[in-house]
CSV table of C-alpha atoms and ligand atoms in Angstrom, one decimal:
chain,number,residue,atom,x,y,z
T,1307,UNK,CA,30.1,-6.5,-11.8
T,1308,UNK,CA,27.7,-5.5,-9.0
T,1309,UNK,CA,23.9,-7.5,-10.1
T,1310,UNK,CA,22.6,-4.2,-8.1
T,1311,UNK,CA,20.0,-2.5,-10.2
T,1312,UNK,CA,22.4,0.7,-10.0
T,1313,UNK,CA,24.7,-0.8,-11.7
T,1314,UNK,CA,25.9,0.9,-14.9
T,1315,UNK,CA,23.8,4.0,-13.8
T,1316,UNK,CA,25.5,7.0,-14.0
T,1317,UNK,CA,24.4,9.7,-10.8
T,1318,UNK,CA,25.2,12.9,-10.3
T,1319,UNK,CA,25.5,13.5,-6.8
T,1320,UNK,CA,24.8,17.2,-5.8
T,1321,UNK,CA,26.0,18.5,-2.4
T,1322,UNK,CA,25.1,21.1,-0.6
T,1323,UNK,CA,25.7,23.4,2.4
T,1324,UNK,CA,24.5,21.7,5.5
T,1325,UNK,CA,25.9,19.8,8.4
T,1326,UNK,CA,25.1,16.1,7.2
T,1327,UNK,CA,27.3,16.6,4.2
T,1328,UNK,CA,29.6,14.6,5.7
T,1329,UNK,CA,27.5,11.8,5.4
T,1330,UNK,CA,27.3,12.5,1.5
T,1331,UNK,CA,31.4,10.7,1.8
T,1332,UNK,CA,29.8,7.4,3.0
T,1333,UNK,CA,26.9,7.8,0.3
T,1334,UNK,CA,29.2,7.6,-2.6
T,1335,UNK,CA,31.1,4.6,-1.3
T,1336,UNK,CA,28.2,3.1,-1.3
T,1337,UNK,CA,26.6,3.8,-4.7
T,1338,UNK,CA,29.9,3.0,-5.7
T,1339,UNK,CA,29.6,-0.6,-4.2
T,1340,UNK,CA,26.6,-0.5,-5.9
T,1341,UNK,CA,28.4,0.0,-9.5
T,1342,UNK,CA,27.2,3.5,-9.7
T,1343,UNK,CA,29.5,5.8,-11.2
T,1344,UNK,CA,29.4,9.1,-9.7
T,1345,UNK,CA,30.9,12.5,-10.1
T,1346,UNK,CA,30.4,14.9,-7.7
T,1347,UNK,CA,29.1,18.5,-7.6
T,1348,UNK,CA,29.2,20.6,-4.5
T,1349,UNK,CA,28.0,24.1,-3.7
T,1350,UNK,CA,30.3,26.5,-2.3
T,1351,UNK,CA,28.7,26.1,0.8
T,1352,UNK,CA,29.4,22.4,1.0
T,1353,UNK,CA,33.1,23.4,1.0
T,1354,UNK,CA,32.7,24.6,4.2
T,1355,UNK,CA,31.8,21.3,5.6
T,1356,UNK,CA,33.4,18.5,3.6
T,1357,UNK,CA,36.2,19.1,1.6
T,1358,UNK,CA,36.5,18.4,-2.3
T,1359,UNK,CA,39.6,16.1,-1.5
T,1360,UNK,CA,37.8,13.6,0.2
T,1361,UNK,CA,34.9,13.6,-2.1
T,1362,UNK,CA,36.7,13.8,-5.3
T,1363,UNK,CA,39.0,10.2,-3.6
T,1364,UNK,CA,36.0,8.7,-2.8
T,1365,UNK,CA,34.2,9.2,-6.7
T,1366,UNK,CA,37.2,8.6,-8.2
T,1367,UNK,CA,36.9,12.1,-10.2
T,1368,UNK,CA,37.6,15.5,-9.7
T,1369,UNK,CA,34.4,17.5,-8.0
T,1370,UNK,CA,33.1,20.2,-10.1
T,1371,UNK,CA,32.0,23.3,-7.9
T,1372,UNK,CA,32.6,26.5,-9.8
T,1373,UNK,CA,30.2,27.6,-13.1
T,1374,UNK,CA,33.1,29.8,-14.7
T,1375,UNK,CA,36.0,28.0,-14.3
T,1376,UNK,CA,37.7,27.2,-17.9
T,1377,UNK,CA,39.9,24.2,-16.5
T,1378,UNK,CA,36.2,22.5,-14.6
T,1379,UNK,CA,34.2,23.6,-18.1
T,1380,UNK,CA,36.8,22.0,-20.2
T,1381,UNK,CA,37.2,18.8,-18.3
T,1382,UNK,CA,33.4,18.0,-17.5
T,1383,UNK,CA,31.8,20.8,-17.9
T,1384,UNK,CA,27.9,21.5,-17.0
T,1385,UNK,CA,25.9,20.9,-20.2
T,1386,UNK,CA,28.1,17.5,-20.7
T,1387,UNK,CA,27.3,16.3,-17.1
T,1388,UNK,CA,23.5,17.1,-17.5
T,1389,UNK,CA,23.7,15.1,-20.6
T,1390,UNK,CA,26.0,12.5,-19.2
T,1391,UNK,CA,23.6,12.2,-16.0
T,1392,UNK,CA,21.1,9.2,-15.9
T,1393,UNK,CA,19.9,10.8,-12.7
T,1394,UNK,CA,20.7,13.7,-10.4
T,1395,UNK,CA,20.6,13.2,-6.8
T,1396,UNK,CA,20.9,16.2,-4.5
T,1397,UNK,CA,22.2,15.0,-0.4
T,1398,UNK,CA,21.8,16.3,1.6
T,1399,UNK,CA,19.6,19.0,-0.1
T,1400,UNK,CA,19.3,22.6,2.1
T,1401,UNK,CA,16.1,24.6,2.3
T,1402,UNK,CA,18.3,27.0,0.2
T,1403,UNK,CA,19.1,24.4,-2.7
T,1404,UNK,CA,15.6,23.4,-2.1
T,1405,UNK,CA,14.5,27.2,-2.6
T,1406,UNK,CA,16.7,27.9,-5.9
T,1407,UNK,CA,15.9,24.8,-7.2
T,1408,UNK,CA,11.9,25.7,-7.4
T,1409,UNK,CA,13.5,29.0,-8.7
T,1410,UNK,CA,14.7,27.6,-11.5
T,1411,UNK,CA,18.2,29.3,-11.0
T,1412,UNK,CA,21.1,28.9,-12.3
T,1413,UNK,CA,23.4,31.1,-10.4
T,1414,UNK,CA,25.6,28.2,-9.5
T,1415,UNK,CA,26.7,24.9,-11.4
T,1416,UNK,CA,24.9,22.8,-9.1
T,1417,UNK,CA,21.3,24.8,-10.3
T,1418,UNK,CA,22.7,25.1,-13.5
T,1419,UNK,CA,23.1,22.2,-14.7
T,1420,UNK,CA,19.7,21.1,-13.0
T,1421,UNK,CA,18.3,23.8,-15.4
T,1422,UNK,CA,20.4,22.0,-18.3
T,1423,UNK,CA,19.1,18.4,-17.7
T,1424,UNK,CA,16.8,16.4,-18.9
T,1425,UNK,CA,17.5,13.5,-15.9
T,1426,UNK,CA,15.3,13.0,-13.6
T,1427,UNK,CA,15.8,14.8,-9.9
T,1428,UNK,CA,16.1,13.1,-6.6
T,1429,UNK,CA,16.3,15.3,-3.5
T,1430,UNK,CA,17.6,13.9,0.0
T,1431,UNK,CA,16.6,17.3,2.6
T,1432,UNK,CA,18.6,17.9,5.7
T,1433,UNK,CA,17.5,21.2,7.6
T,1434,UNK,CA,16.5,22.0,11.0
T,1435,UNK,CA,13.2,20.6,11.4
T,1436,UNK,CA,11.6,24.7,12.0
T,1437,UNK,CA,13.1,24.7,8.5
T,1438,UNK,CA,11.7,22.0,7.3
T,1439,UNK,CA,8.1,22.2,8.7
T,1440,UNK,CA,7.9,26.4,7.4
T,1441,UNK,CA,5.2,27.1,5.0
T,1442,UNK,CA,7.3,28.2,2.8
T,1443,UNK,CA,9.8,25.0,2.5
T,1444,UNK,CA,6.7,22.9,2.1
T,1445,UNK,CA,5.5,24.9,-0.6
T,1446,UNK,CA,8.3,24.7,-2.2
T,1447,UNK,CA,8.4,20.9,-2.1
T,1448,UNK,CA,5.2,20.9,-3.4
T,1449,UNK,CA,6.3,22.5,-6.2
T,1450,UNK,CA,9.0,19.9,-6.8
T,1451,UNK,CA,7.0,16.9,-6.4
T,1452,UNK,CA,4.3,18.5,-8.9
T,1453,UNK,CA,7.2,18.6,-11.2
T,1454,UNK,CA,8.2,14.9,-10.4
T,1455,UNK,CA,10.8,15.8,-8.7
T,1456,UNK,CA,11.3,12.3,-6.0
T,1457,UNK,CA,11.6,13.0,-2.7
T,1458,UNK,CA,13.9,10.7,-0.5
T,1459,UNK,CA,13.5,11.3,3.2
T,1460,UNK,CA,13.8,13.6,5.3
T,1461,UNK,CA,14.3,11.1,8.3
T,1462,UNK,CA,13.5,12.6,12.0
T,1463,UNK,CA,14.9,12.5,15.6
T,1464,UNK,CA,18.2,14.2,16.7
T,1465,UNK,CA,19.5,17.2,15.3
T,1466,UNK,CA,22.7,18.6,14.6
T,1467,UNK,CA,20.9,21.4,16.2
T,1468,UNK,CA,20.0,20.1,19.4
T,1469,UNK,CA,16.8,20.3,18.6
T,1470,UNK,CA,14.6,16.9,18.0
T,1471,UNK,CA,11.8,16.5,14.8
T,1472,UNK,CA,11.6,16.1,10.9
T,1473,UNK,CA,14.3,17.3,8.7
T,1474,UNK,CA,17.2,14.7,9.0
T,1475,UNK,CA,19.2,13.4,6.1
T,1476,UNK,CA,18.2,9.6,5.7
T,1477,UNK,CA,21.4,7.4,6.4
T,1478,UNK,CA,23.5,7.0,3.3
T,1479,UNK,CA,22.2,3.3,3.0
T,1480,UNK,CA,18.7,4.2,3.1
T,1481,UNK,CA,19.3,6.7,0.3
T,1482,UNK,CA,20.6,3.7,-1.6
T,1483,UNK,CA,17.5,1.6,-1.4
T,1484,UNK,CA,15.2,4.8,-2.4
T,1485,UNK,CA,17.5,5.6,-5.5
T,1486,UNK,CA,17.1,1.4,-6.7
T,1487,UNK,CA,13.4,1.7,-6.5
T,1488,UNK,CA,13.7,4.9,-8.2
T,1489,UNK,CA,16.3,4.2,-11.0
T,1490,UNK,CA,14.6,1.0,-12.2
T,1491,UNK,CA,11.2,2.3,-12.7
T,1492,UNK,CA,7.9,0.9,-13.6
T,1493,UNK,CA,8.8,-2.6,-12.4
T,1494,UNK,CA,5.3,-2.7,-11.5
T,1495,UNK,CA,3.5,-0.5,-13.6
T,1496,UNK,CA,0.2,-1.6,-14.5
T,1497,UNK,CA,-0.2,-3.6,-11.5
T,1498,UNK,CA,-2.4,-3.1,-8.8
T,1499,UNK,CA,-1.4,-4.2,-5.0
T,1500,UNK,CA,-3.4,-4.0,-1.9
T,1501,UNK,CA,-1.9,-3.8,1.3
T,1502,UNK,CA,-3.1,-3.7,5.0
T,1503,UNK,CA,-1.2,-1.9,8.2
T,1504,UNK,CA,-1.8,-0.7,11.4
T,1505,UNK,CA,-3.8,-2.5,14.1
T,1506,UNK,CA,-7.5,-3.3,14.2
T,1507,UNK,CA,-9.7,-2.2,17.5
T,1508,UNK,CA,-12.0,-4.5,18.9
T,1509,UNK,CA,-15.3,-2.6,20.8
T,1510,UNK,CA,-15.9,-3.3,24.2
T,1511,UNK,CA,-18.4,-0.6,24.9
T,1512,UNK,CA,-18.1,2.9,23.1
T,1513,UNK,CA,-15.0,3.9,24.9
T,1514,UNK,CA,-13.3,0.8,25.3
T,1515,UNK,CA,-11.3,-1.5,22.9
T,1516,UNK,CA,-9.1,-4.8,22.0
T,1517,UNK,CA,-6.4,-3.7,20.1
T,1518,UNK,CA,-2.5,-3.9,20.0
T,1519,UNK,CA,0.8,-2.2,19.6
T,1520,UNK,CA,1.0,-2.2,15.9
T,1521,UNK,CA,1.7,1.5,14.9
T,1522,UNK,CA,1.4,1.2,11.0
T,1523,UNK,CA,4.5,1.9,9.7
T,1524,UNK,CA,5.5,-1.0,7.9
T,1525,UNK,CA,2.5,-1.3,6.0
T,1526,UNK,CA,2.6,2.3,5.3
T,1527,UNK,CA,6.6,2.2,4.0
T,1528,UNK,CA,5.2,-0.9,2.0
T,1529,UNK,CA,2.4,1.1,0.4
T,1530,UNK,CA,5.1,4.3,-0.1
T,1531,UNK,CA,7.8,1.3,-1.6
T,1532,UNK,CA,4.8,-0.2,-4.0
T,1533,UNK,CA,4.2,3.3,-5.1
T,1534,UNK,CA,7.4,4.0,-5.9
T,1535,UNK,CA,8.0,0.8,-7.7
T,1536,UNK,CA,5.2,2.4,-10.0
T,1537,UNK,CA,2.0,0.4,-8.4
T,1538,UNK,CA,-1.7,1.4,-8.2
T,1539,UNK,CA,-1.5,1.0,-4.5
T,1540,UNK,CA,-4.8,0.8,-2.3
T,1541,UNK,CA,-3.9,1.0,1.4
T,1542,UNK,CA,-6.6,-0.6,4.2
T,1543,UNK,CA,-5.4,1.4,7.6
T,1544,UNK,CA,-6.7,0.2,10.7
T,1545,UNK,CA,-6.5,3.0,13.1
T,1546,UNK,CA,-3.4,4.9,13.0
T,1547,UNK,CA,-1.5,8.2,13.1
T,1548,UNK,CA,0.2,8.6,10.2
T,1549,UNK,CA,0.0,10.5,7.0
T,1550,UNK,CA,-0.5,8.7,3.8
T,1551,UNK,CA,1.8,8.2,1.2
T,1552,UNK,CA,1.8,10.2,-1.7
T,1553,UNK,CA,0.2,8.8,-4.9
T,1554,UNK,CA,-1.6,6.2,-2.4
T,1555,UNK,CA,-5.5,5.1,-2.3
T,1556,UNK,CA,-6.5,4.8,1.3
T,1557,UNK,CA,-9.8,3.4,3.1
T,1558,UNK,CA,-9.9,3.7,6.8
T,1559,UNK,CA,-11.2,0.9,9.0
T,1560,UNK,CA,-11.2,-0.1,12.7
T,1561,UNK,CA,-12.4,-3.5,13.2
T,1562,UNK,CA,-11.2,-7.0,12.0
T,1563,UNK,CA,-14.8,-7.2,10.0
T,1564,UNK,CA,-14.9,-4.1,8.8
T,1565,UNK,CA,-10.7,-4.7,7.4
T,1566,UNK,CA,-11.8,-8.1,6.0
T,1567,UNK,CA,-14.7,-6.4,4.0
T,1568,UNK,CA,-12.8,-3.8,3.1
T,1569,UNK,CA,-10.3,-6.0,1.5
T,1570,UNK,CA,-13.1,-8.4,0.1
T,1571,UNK,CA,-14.4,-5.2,-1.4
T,1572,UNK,CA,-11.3,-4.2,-3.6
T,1573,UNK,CA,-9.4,-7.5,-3.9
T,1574,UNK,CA,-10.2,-8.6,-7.4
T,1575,UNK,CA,-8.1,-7.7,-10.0
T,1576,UNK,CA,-4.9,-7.0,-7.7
T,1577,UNK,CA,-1.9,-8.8,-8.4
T,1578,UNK,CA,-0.1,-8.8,-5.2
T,1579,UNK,CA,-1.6,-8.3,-1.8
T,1580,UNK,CA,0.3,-7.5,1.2
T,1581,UNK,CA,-1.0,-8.3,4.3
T,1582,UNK,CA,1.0,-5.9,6.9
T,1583,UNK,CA,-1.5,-5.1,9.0
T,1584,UNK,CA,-1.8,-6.8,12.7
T,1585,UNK,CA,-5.0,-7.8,12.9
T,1586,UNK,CA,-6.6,-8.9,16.0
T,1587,UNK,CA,-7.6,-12.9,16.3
T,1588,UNK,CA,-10.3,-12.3,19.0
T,1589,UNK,CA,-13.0,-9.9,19.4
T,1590,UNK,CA,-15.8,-9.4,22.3
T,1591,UNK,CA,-19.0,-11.4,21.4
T,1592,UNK,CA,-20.7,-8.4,22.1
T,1593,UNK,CA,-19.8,-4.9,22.9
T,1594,UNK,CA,-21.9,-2.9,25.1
T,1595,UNK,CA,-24.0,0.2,24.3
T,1596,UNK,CA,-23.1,1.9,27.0
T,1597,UNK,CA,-20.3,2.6,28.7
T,1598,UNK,CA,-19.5,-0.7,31.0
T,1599,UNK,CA,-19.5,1.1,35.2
T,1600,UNK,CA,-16.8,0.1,37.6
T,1601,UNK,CA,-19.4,0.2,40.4
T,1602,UNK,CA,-21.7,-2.4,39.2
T,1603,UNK,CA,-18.6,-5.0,38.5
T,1604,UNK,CA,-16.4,-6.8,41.1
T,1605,UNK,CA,-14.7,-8.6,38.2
T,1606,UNK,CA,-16.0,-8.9,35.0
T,1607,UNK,CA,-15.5,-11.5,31.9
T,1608,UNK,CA,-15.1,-10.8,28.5
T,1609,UNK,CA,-16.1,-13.7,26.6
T,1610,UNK,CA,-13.9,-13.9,22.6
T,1611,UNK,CA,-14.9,-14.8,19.7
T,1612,UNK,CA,-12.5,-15.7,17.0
T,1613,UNK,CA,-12.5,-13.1,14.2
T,1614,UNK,CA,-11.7,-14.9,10.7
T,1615,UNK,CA,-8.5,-14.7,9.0
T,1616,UNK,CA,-8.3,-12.0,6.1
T,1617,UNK,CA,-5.3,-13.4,4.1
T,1618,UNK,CA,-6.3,-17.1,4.3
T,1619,UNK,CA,-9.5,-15.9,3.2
T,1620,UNK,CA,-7.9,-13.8,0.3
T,1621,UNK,CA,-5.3,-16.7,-0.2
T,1622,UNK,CA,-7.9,-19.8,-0.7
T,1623,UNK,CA,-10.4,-17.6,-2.2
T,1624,UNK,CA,-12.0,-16.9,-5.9
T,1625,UNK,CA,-10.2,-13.8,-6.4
T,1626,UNK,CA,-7.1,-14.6,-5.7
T,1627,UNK,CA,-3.8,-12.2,-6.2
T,1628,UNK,CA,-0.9,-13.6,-8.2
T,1629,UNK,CA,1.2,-13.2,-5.2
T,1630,UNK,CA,0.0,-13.1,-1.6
T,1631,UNK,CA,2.7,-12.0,1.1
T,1632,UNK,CA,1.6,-12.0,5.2
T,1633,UNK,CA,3.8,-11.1,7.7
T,1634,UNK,CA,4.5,-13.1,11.0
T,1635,UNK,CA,5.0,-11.5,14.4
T,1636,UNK,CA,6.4,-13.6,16.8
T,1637,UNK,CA,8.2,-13.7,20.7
T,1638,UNK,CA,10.2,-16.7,19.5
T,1639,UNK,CA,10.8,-19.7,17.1
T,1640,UNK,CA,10.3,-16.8,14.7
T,1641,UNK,CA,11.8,-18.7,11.5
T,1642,UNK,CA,9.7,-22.2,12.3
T,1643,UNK,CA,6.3,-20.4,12.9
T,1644,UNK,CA,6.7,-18.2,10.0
T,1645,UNK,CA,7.1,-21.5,7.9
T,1646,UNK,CA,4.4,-23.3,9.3
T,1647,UNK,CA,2.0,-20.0,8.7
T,1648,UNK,CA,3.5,-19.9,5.2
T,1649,UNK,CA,1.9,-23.5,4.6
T,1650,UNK,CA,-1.2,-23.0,6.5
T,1651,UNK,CA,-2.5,-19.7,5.0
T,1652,UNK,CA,-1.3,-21.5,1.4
T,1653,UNK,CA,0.8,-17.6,1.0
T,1654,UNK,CA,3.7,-17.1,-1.3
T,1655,UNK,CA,5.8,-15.1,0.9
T,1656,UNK,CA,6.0,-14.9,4.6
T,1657,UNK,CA,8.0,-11.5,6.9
T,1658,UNK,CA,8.7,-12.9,10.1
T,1659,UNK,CA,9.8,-10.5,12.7
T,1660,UNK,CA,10.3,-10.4,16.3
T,1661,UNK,CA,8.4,-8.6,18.8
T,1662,UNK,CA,8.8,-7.8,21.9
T,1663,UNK,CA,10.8,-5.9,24.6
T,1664,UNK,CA,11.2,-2.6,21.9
T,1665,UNK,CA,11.6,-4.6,18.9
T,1666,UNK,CA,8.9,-4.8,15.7
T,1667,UNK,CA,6.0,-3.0,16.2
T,1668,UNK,CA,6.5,0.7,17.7
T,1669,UNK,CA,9.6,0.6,16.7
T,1670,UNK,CA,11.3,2.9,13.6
T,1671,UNK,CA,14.0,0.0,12.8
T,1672,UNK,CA,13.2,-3.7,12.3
T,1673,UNK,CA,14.9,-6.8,10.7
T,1674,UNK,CA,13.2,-9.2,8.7
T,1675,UNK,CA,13.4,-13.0,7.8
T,1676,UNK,CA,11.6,-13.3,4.5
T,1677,UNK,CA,10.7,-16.8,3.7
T,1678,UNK,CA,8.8,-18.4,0.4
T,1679,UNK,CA,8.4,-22.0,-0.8
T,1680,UNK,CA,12.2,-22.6,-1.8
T,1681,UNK,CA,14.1,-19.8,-0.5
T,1682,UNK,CA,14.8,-17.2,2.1
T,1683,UNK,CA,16.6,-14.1,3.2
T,1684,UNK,CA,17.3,-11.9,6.0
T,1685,UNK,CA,16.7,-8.3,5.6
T,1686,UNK,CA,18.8,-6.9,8.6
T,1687,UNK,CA,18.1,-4.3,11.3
T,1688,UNK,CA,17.4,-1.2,9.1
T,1689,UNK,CA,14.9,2.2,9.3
T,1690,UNK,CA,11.4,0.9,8.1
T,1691,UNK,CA,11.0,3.0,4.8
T,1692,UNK,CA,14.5,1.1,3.7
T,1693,UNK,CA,13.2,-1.9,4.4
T,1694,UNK,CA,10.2,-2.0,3.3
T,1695,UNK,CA,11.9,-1.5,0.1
T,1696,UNK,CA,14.6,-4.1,0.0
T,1697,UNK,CA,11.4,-6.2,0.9
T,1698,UNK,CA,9.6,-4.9,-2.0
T,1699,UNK,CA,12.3,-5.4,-4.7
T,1700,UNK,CA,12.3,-9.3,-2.8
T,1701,UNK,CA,8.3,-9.6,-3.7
T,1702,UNK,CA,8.7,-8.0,-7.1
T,1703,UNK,CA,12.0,-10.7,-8.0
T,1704,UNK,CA,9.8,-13.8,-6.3
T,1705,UNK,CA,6.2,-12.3,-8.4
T,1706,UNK,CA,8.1,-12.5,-11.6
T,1707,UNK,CA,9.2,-15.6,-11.2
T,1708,UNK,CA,6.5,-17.1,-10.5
T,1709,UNK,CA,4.9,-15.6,-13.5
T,1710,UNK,CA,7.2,-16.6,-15.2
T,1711,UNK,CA,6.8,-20.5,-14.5
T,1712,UNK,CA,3.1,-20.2,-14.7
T,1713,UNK,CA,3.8,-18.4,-18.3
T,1714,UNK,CA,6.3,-21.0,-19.5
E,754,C5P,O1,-1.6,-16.0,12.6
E,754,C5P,P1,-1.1,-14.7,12.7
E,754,C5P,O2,-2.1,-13.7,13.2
E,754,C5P,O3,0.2,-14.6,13.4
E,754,C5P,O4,-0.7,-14.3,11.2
E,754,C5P,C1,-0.3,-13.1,10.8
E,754,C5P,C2,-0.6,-12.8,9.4
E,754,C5P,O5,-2.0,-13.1,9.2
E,754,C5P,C3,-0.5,-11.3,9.0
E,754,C5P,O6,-0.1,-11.3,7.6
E,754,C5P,C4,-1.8,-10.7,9.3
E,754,C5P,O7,-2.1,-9.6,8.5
E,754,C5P,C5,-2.7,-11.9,8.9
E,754,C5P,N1,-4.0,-12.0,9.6
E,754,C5P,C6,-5.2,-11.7,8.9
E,754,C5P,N2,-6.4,-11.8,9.6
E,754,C5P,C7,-6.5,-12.2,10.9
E,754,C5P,C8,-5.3,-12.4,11.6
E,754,C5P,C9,-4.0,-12.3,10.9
E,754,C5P,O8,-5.1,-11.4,7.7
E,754,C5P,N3,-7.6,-12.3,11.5
């Protein structure tokens, strides 16, 4: 028996008429490794691009497509799946489904027996990202996530279209992680985290800056995973360019000092702080007023001034979280650094990644060697928002232990 937190569930997985349903094949292999069990329902559009054969081999029961058909109806039909459902997952999900869905219709037994059920709705989009980004899609999404329906992706980059942008089904693994965060709510409900991304800028003069590669979205898939996991979630963005999660508390800063008070400001009474953000170790003594002219330099030195270390400070300090995680960015001797910060800063948990030639910051994918005081794990090469939630369900097992020997 899988020790997934799928296991046992039963999932309804709804397909529907786009190009990526043939990845919905390789997402019910893997909720099945998971110990899901599945049974499929597909729209009559979805038959035109995966066939019920292959889905029905790889559930391991027949796939129910039509409404009126006695033999379907009397086998499983769509009030005794929407009872038998623990959650319905629609992948991919078309603008279409998305559209009827908000409808409320029930003019097919996919929408039906969404009508019919009292489980809770997860929906994976694939469109064309034009689709995807029209008013009226994101209205209708809206309207779906104001009725708690959970959203899981949509991914961007290629598309079966030719075109590039938003509107790509996440990978079948990636689905997986969303649906365990989702299907094993509340694990940290009532609990407040903090969490810090992006990069900080230094001031040179008013149009110049210290700052690094960091783009944010780590930190931002933590706060997103938190959230999800059922967290109060306050997010500290150094300056970045991307939207912020749903459900998510976010203060804006752009300097090391002004991210250290920040975090000083709202750090008491959180039970886990996450320290994502790559914040710069040096900052100009002074910064000039004005803007520093090429003319009146034939070289010119910047003297540095350490800036001081937020999660030590949060670490050692009076208010300290229950559980403090950093993360460690390194070129190389990733695992032995990342052990030696572990024990320095005094944290309970350590991500160590590399950086360097397209790996770690910029990038959409990273691994992750996740270290604490008597164990560790890799978390391999995987699209951020997945990872960031395999990490998360790694900081939620080590927080409750260690409550747990502090309660005992
Ligand atoms: O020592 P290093 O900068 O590699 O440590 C990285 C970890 O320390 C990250 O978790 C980062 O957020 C945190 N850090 C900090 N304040 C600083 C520098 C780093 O909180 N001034």
């Amino acid at each position: 028996m899988s020790d997934s937190p799928l296991a046992g569930k039963q999932i309804v997985v709804g397909v529907s008429g786009s190009i990526a349903a043939y990845k919905s094949a390789d997402l019910i292999r893997r909720l099945r490794d998971e110990g899901v069990e599945v049974r499929v329902v597909m729209t009559q559009g979805a038959t035109e691009f995966i066939t019920p054969l292959t889905l029905q081999s790889l559930s391991g029961h027949p796939v129910a497509i039509e409404l009126l058909d006695a033999d379907q109806e009397s086998a499983m039909g769509h009030i005794a799946l929407a009872r038998w459902a623990d959650w319905i997952l629609i992948a991919p999900a078309s603008a279409d489904t998305i559209a009827r869905l908000v409808q409320g219709r029930a003019d097919d037994l996919l929408m039906a027996l969404c009508l019919a059920s009292e489980a809770p709705i997860a929906v994976a989009p694939a469109m064309n990202n034009k689709m995807w980004s029209n008013p009226a899609t994101q209205d209708n999404l809206n309207q779906l996530r104001q009725r708690g329906v959970q959203l899981i992706g949509p991914g961007s980059g290629d598309q079966a279209c030719g075109e590039q942008g938003e509107g790509r089904l996440l990978e079948p693994l990636d689905i997986v992680a969303a649906m365990k965060q989702l299907a094993v709510p509340g694990l940290l409900q009532g609990r407040h985290v903090l969490i810090t991304a992006g990069p900080t800028y230094e001031p040179i003069d008013p149009v110049r800056f210290i700052g690094n590669r960091s783009s944010g979205k780590m930190g931002f898939a933590m706060a997103q995973a938190a959230q999800q996991a059922g967290a109060e979630v306050t997010l500290i963005a150094g300056p970045v360019a991307l939207s912020t999660p749903s459900g998510v508390r976010r203060v804006d800063v752009e300097t090391a000092e002004q991210m250290r008070e920040a975090v000083l400001r709202s750090v008491a009474g959180k039970a886990i702080f996450i320290s994502c953000a790559a914040v710069s170790d040096f900052r100009p003594l002074s910064s000039e007023s004005e803007k520093i002219k090429k003319a009146t330099h034939d070289t010119l030195m910047l003297e540095l001034a350490p800036t001081v270390d937020i999660v030590s400070e949060v670490a050692t300090g009076d208010n300290r979280p229950d559980f403090v995680v950093g993360f460690a960015a390194e070129t190389r001797h990733v695992a032995d650094y990342a052990r030696d910060k572990l024990k320095r800063k005094k944290l309970d948990m350590i991500a160590a990644n590399e950086v360097g030639e397209g790996k770690g910051f910029a990038a959409d994918d990273n691994a992750l060697q996740v270290i604490w005081a008597d164990g560790s794990q890799t978390l391999p090469l995987a699209p951020k928002p997945q990872l960031a939630r395999d990490l998360m369900t790694l900081i939620i097992r080590q927080f409750d232990a260690k409550n747990s020997t502090e309660n005992s």
